[in-house]
Coordinates of C-alpha atoms and ligand atoms in Angstrom, one line a residue:
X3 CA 35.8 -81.6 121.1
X4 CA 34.9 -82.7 117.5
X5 CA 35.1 -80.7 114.2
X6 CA 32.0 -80.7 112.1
X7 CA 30.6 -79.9 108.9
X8 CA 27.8 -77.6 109.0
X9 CA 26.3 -73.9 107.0
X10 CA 26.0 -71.5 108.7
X11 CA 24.8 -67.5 108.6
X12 CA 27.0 -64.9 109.8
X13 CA 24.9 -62.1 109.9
X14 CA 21.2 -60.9 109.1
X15 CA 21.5 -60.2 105.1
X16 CA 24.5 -63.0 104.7
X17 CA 23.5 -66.3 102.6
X18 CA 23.9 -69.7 104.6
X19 CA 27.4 -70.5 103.7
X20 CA 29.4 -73.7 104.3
X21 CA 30.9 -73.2 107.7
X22 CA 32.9 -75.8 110.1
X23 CA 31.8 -75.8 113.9
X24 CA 32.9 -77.8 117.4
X25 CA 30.9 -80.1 119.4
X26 CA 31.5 -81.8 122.7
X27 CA 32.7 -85.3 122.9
X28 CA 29.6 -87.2 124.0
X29 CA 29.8 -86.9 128.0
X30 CA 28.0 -90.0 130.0
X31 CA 24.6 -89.3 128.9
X32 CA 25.5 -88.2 125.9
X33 CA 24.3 -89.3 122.2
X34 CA 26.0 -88.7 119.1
X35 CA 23.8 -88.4 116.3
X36 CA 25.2 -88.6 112.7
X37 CA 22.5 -86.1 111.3
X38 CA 20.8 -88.1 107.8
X39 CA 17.7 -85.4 107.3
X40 CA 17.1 -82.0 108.5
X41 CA 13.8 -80.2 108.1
X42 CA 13.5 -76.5 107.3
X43 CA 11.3 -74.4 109.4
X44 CA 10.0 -70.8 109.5
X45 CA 11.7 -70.6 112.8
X46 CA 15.1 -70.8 110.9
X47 CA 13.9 -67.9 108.4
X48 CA 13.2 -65.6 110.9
X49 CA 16.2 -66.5 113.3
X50 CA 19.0 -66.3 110.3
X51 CA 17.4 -62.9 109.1
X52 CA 17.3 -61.8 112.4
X53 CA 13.1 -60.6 112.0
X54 CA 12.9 -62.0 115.5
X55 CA 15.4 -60.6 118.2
X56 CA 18.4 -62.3 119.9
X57 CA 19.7 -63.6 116.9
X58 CA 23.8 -64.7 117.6
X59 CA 26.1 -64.9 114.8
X60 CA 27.1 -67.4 113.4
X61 CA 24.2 -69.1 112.9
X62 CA 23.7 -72.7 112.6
X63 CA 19.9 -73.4 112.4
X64 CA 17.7 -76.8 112.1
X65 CA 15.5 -78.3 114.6
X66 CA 13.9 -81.2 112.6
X67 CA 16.7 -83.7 113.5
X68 CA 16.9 -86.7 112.3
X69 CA 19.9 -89.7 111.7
X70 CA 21.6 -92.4 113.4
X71 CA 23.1 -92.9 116.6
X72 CA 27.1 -92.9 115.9
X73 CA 28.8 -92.9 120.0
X74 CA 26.8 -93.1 123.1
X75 CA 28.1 -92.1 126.5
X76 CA 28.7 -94.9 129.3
X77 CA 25.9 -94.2 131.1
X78 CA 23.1 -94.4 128.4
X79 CA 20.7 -97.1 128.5
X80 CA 18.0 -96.1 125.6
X81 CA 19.7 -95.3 122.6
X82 CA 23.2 -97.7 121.1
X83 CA 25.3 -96.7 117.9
X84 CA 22.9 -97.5 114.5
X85 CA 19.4 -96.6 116.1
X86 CA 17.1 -94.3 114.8
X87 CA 17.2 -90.9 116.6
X88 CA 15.4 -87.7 116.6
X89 CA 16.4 -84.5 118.1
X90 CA 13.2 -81.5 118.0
X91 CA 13.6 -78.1 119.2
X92 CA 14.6 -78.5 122.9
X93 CA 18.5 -79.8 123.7
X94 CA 18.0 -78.7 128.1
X95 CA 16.1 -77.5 130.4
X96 CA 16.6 -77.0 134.2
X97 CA 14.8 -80.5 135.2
X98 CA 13.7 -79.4 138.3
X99 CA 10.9 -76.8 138.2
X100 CA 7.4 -78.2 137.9
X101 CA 7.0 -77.7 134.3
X102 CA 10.1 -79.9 133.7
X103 CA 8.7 -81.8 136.7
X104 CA 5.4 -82.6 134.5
X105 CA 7.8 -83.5 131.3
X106 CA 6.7 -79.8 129.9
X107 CA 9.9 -79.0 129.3
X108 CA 9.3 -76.4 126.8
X109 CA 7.8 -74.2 129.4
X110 CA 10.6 -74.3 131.6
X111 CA 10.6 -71.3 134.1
X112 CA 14.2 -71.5 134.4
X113 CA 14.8 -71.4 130.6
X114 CA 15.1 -74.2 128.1
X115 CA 18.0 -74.8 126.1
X116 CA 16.8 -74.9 122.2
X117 CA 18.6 -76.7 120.0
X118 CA 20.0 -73.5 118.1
X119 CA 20.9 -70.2 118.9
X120 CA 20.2 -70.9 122.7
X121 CA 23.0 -70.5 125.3
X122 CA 25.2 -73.5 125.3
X123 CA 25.7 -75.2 128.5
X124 CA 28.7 -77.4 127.5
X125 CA 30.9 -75.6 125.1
X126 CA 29.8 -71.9 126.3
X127 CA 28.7 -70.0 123.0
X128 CA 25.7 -70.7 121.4
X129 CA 23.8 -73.9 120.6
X130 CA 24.4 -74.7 116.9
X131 CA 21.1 -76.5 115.2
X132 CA 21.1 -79.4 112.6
X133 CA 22.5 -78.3 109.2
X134 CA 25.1 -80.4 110.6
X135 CA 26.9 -83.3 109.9
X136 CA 26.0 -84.8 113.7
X137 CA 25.1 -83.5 116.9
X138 CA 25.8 -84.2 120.3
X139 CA 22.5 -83.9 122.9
X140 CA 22.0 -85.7 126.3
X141 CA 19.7 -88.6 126.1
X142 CA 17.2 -87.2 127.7
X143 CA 16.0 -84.9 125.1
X144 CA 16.9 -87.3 122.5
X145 CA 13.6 -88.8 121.0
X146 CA 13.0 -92.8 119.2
X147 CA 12.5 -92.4 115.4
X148 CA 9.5 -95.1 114.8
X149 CA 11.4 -97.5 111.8
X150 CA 7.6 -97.8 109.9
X151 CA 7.6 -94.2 108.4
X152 CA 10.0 -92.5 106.0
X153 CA 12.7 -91.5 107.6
X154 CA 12.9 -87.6 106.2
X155 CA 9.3 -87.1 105.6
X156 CA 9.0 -87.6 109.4
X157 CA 12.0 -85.2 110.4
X158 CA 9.5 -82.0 110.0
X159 CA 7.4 -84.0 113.3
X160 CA 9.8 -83.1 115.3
X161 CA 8.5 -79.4 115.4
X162 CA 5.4 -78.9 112.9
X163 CA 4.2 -82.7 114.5
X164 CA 4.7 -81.5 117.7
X165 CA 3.3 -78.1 117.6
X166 CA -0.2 -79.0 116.1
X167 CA -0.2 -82.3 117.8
X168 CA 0.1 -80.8 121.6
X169 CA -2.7 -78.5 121.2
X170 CA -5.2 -80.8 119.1
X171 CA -4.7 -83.5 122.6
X172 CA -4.9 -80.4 125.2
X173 CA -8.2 -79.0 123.7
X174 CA -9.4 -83.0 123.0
X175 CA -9.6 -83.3 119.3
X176 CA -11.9 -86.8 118.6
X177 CA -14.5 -88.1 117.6
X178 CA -17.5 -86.3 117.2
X179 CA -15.6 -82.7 118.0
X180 CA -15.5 -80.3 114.7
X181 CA -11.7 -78.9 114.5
X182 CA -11.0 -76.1 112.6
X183 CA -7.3 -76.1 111.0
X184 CA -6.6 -72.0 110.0
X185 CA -3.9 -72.3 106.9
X186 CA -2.0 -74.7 104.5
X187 CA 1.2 -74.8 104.8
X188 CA 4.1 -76.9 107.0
X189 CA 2.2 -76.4 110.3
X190 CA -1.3 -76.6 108.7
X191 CA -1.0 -79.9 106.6
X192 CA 0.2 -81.6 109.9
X193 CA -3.1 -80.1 112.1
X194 CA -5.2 -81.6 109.6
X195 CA -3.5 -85.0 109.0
X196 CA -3.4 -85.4 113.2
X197 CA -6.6 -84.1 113.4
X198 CA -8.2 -86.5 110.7
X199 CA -6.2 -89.3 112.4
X200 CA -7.4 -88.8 116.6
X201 CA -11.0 -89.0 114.7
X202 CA -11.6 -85.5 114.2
X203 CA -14.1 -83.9 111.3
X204 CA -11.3 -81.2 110.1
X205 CA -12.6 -77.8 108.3
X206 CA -9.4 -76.1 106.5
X207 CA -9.6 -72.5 105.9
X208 CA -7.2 -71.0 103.7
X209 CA -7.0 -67.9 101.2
X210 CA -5.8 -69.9 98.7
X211 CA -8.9 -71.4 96.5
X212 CA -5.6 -73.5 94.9
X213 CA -5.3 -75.4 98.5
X214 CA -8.7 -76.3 98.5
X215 CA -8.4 -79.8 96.6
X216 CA -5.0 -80.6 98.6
X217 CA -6.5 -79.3 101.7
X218 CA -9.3 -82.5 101.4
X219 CA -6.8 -85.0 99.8
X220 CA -4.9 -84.3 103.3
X221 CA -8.0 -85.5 105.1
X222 CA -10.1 -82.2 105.4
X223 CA -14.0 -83.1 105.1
X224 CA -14.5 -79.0 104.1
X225 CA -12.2 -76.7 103.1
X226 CA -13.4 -73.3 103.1
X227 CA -11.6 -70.1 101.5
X228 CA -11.2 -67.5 104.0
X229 CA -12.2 -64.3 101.8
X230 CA -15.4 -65.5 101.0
X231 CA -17.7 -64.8 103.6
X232 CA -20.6 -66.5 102.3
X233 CA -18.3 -69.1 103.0
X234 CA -17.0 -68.2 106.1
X235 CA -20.9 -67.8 107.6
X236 CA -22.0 -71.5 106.0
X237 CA -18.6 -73.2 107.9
X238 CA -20.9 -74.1 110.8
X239 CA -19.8 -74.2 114.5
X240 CA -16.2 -75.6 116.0
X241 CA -15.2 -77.4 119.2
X242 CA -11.8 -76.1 118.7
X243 CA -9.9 -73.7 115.8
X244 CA -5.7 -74.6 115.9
X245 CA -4.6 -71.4 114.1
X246 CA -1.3 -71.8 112.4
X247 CA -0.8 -68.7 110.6
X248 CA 1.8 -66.6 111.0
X249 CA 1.4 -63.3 109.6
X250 CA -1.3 -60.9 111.4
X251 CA -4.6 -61.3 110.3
X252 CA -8.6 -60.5 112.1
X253 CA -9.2 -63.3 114.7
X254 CA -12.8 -62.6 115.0
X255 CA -13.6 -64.1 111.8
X256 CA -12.4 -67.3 113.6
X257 CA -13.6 -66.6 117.3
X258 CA -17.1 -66.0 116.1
X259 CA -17.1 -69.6 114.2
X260 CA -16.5 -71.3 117.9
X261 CA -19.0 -72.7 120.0
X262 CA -20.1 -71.9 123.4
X263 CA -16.8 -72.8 125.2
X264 CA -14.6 -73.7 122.4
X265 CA -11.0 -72.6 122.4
X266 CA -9.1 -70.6 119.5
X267 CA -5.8 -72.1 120.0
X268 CA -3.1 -69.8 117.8
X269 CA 0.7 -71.7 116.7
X270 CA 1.7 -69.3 114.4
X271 CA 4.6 -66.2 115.3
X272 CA 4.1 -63.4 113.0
X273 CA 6.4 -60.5 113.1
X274 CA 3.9 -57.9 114.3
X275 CA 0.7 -58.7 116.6
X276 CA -2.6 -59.6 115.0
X277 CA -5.1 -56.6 115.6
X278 CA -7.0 -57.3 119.0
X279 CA -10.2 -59.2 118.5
X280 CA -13.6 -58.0 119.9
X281 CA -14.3 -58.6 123.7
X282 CA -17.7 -59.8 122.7
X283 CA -16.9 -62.3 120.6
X284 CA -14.9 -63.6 124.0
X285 CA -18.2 -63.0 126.4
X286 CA -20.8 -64.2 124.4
X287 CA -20.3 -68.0 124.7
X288 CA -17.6 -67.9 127.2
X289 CA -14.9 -68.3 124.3
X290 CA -11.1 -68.6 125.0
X291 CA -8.3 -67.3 123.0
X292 CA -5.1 -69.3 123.6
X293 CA -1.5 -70.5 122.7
X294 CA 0.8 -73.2 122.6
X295 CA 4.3 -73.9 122.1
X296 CA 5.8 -77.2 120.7
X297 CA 5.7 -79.3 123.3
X298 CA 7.7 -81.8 125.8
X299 CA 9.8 -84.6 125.4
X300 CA 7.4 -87.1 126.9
X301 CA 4.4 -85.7 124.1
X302 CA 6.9 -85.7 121.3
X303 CA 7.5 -89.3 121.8
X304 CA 3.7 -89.8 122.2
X305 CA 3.4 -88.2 118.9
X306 CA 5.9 -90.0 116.8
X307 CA 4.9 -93.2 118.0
X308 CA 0.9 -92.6 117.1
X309 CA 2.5 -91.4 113.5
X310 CA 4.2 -94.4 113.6
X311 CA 0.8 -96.8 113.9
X312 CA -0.8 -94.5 111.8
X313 CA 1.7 -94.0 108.8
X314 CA 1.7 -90.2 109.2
X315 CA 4.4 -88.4 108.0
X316 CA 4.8 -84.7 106.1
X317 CA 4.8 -84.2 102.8
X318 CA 8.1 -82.8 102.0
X319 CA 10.4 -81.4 98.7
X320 CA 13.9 -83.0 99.8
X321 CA 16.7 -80.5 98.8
X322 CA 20.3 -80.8 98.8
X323 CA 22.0 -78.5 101.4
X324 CA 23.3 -76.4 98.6
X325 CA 19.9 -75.2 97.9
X326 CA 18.7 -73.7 101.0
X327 CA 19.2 -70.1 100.6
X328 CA 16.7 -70.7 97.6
X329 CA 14.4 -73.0 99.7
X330 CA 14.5 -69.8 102.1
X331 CA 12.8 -67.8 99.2
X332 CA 10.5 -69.7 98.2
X333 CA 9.2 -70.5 101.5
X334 CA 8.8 -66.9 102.2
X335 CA 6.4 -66.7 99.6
X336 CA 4.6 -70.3 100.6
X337 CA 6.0 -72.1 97.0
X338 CA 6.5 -75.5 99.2
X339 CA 4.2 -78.5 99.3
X340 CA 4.6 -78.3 102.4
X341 CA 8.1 -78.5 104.2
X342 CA 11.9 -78.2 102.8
X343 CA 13.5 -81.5 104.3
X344 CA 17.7 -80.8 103.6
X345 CA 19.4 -84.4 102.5
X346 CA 22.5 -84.0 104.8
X347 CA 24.6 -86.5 102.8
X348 CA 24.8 -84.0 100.8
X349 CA 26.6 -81.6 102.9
X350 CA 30.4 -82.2 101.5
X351 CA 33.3 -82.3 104.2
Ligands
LIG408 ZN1 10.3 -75.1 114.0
LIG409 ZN1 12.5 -76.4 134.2

């Protein structure tokens, strides 16, 4: 085992504090990743301040990984010491049910592994996330950094990427398909900077009139505020509405904006449920409600590398790793345009 550097929560109302934790000595298919960027998610929020439950103390969250490969074990053949690597929000899985079987490894039915707070396979304990100095993960769940984009603006792909990019290719997001992207923040900017980018029109809604001009600088053709409902009626009809907000809020405002088939596709965890929409909004036109999670190693790559050709990264406020118990703040009250990226050289010994 290996010391490292990391912060760390030890319980619900505890700052992240400077903490040191152990990590395995990279086994055969092990890769060693010197951690250079780590994005901050709303995941890591909810997990430190225990508003979700299973929370483990410590706490070592972060699952927008990204750095260099430092050690490899002998019997890796994708990844040698200097390459760019990623790690998202999945470390295992059991590799042999048919999810895993289809590389959808994030719905598992034996259980994934996520990269923090998850039972650790190796070391027993729990898995400890990237506000880290490096991390050890087999190379199967270890994902090729494309060298074109900036390397932490593209650490928040690795779970705001991934979740709006799975569901915008499941429900066919293209050319000549309307998409509807519901909020601006981390998850939202990405849906509508994918969407513009697999040839989507993109209509943002958003209760914030100040997101409107940002909301078409990130590629939206209309943005639309969601309070007006003057508004709301002129929006016109959607193939498909990727809703990424996570706080509960009336669904039927959206479902009724979806043409006949079209699929309201929600990303967003809030702490409570959203009120039940209206069974006619569902019948009349044959409308789905859906979800999605993330989504599998084999996707993940798919969706760094179409970043890569297509220069698409987040827009980020990199902080040192001193600041994140403010970042945390803020964030809770949506004062970041539009993800907290952590410089981990600045995480001291
Ligand atoms: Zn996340
Ligand atoms: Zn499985």
């Amino acid at each position: 085992m290996t010391q490292a550097s990391a912060y760390a929560a030890q319980g619900a109302t505890t700052p992240l504090a400077p903490a040191r934790i152990e990590r395995r000595e990279p086994g055969p298919t092990d890769v060693r990743i010197d951690i250079a960027f780590c994005g901050v998610c709303h995941s890591d929020v909810h997990t430190v301040r225990s508003e979700w439950p299973g929370t483990s103390y410590p706490v070592v969250p972060g699952h927008e990984i990204v750095g260099r490969v430092s050690a490899v074990g002998g019997k890796v053949k994708g990844f040698k010491p200097g390459d760019l690597a990623g790690v998202g929000c999945l470390v295992d899985s059991c590799r042999t049910c048919a999810s895993c079987g289809e590389g959808l490894e994030q719905y598992c039915e034996n259980g994934m592994v996520l990269t923090y707070n998850s039972p650790d396979r190796h070391l027993g304990g729990m898995t400890y996330g990237g506000y880290s100095s490096h991390i050890v993960v087999d190379e199967a769940f270890v994902l090729r950094m494309p060298a074109s984009l900036d390397l932490a603006a593209s650490a928040p792909l690795l779970c705001a990427g991934i979740t709006t990019y799975s569901p915008l290719r499941e429900w066919g997001a293209g050319p000549g398909k309307r998409v509807g992207v519901v909020g601006l923040g981390g998850l939202g900017h990405m849906g509508v900077k994918l969407a513009r980018a697999m040839g989507a029109e993109v209509v943002l809604f958003t209760t914030s009139p100040g997101k409107v001009a940002d909301a078409k600088r990130l590629g939206a053709t209309e943005a639309v505020v969601s309070s007006d409902r003057e508004a709301m009626k002129g929006a016109g009809k959607l193939d498909f509405i990727l809703d990424t907000v996570a706080a509960p809020h009336d669904l039927d405002a959206y479902l009724e904006l979806l043409r006949r088939d079209g699929t309201l596709c929600l990303v967003g965890a809030p702490e409570r449920p959203h009120p039940s929409p209206g069974v006619f909004n569902l019948i009349f036109q044959r409308r789905r409600l859906a979800g999605s999670l993330i989504g599998g190693l084999p996707e993940t790559q798919e969706m760094l590398d179409f970043c890569g050709e297509h220069g698409i990264v987040s827009d980020i406020e990199l902080i040192p790793m001193s600041a994140i118990n403010t970042a945390y703040d803020r964030m809770v009250r949506s004062d970041v345009r539009y993800r907290f990226v952590i410089d981990m050289g600045t995480l001291g010994g």
